Tab-separated table of N, CA and C in Angstrom:
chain	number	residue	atom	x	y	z
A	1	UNK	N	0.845	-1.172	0.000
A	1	UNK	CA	0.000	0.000	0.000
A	1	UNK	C	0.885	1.227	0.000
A	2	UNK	N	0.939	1.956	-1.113
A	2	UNK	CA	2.004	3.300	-1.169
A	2	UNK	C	1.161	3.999	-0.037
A	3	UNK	N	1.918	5.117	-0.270
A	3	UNK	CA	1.516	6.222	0.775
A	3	UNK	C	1.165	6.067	2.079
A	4	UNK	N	0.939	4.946	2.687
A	4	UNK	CA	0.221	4.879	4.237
A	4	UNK	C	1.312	4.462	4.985
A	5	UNK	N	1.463	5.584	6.289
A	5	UNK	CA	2.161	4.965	7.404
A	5	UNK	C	2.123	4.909	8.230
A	6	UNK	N	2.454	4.183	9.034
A	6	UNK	CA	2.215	3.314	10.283
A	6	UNK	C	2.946	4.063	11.248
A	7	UNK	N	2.349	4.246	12.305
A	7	UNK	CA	2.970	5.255	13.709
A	7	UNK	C	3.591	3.991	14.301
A	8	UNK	N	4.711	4.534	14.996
A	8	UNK	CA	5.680	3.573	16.142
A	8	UNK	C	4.696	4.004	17.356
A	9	UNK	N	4.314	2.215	17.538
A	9	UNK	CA	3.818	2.272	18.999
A	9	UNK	C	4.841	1.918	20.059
A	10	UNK	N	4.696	2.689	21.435
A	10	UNK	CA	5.634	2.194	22.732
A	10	UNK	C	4.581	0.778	23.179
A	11	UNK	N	5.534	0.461	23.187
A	11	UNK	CA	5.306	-1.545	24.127
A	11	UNK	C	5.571	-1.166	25.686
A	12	UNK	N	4.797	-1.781	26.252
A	12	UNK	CA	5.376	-2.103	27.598
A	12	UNK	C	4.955	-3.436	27.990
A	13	UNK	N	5.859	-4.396	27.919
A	13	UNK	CA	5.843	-5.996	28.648
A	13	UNK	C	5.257	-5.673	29.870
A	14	UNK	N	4.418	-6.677	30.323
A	14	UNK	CA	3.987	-7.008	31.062
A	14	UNK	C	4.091	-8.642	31.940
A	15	UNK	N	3.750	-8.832	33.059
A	15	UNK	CA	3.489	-10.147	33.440
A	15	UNK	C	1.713	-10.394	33.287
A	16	UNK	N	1.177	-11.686	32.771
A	16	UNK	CA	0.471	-12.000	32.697
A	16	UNK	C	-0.307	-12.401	33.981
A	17	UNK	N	-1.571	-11.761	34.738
A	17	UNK	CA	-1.978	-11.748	35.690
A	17	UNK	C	-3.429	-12.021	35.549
A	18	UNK	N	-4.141	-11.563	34.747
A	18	UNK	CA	-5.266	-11.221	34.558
A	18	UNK	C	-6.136	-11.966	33.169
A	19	UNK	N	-6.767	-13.075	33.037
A	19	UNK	CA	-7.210	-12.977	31.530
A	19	UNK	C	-8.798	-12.386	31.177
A	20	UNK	N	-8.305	-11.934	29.364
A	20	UNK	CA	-9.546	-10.968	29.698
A	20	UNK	C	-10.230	-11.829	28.189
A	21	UNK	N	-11.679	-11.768	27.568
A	21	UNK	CA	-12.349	-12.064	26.448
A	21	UNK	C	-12.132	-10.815	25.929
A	22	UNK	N	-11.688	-11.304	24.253
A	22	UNK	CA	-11.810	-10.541	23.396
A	22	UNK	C	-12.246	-10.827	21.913
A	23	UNK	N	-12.753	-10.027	21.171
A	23	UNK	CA	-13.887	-10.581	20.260
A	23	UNK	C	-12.748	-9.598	18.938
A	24	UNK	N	-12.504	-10.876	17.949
A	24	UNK	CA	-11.343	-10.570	16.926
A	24	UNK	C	-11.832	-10.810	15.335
A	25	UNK	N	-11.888	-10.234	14.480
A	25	UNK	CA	-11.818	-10.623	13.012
A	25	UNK	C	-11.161	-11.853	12.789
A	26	UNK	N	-11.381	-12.777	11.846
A	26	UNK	CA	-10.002	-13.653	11.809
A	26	UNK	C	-9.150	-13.133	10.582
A	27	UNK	N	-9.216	-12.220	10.099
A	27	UNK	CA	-8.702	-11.405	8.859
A	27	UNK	C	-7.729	-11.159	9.353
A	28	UNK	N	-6.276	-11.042	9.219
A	28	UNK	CA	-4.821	-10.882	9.380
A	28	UNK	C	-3.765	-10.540	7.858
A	29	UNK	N	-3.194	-9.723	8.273
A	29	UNK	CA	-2.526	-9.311	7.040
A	29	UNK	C	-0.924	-10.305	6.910
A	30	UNK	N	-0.668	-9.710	6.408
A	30	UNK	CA	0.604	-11.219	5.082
A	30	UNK	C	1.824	-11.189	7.416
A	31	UNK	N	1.726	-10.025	7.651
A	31	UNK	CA	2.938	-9.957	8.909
A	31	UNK	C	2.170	-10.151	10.219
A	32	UNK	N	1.159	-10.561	10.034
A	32	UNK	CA	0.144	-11.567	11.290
A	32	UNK	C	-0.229	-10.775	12.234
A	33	UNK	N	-0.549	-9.416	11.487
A	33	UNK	CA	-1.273	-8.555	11.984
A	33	UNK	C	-2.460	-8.608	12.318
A	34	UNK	N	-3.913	-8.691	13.225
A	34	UNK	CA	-5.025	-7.902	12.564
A	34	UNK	C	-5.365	-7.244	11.950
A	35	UNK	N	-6.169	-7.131	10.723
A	35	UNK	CA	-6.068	-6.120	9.674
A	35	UNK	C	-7.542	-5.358	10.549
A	36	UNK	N	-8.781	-5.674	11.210
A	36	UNK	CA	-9.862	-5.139	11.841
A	36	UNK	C	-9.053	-4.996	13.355
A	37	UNK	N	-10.082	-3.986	14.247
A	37	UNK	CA	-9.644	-3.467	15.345
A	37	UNK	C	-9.882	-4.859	16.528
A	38	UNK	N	-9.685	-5.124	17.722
A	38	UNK	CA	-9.705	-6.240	18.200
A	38	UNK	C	-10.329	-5.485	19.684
A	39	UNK	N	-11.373	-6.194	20.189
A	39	UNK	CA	-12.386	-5.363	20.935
A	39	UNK	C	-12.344	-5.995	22.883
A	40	UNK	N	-11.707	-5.277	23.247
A	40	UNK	CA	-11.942	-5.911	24.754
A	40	UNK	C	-13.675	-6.460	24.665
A	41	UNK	N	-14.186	-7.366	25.669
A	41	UNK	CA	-15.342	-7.877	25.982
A	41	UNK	C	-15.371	-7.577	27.445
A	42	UNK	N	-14.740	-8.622	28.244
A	42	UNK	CA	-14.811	-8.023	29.483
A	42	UNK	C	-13.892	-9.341	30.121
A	43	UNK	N	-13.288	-9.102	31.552
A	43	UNK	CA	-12.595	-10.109	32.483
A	43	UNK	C	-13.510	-11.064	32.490
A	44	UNK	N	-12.366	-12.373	32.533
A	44	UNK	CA	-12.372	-13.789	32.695
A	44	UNK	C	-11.705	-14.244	34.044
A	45	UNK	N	-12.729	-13.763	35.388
A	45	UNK	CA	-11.900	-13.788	36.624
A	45	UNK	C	-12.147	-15.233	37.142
A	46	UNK	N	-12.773	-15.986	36.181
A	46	UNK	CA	-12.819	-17.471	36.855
A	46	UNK	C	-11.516	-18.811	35.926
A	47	UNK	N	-10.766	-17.928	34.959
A	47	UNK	CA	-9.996	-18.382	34.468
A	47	UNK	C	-8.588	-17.875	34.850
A	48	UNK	N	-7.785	-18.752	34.908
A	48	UNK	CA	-6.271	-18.549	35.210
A	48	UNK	C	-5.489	-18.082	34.060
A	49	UNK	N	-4.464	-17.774	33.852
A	49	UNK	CA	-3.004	-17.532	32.959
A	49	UNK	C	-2.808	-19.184	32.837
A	50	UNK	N	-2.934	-19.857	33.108
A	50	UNK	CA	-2.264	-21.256	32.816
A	50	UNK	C	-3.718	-21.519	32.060
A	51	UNK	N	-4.492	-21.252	31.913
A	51	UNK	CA	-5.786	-22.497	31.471
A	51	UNK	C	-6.052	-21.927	29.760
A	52	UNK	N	-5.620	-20.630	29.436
A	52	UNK	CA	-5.587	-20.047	27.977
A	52	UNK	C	-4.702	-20.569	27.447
A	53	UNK	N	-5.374	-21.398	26.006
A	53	UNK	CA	-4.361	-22.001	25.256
A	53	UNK	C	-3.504	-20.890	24.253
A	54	UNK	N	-2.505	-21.353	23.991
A	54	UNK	CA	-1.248	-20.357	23.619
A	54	UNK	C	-1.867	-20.075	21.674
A	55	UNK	N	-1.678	-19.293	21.263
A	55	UNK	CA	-1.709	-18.460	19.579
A	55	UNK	C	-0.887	-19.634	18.784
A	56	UNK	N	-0.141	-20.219	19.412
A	56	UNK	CA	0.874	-20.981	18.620
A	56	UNK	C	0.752	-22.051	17.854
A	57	UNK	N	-0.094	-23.207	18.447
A	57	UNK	CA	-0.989	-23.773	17.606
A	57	UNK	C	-1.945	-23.591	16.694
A	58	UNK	N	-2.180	-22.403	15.939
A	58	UNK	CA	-2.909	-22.143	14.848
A	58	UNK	C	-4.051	-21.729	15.785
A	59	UNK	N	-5.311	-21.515	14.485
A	59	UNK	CA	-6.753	-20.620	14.928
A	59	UNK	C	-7.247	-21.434	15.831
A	60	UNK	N	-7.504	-22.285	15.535
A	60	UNK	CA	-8.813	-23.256	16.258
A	60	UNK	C	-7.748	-23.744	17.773
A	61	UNK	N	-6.552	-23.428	18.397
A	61	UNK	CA	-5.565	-23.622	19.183
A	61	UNK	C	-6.598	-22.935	20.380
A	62	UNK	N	-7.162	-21.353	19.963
A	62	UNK	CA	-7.394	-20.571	20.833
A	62	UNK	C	-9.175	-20.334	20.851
A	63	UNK	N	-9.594	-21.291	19.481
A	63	UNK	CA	-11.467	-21.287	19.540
A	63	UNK	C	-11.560	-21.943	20.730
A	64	UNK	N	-13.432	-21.521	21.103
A	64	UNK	CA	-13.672	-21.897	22.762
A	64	UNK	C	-13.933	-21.344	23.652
């Protein structure tokens, strides 16, 4: 895409404490971006950091 550019976002790492639902496009661009915005839902305070399956195994890794 000529002409369009992308602002440098600041990162800040975190420790994983908290998991939250979030409601995602499955549309991703060629650098495994979201190409649509990705929408908090709300806390998952009856779920742990250990019980969310990891991105790494593909789509259906994290359906559910």
């Amino acid at each position: 895409m000529r002409g369009i550019r992308r602002a440098v976002l600041d990162v800040t790492l975190v420790r994983p404490e908290l998991v939250a639902e979030v409601s995602a496009s499955t549309a991703v661009d060629q650098g495994g971006v979201f190409r649509l915005p990705v929408r908090f839902e709300r806390w998952r305070l009856g779920v742990t950091v250990d019980e969310v399956p990891l991105f790494s195994g593909g789509p259906s890794a994290a359906a559910g």
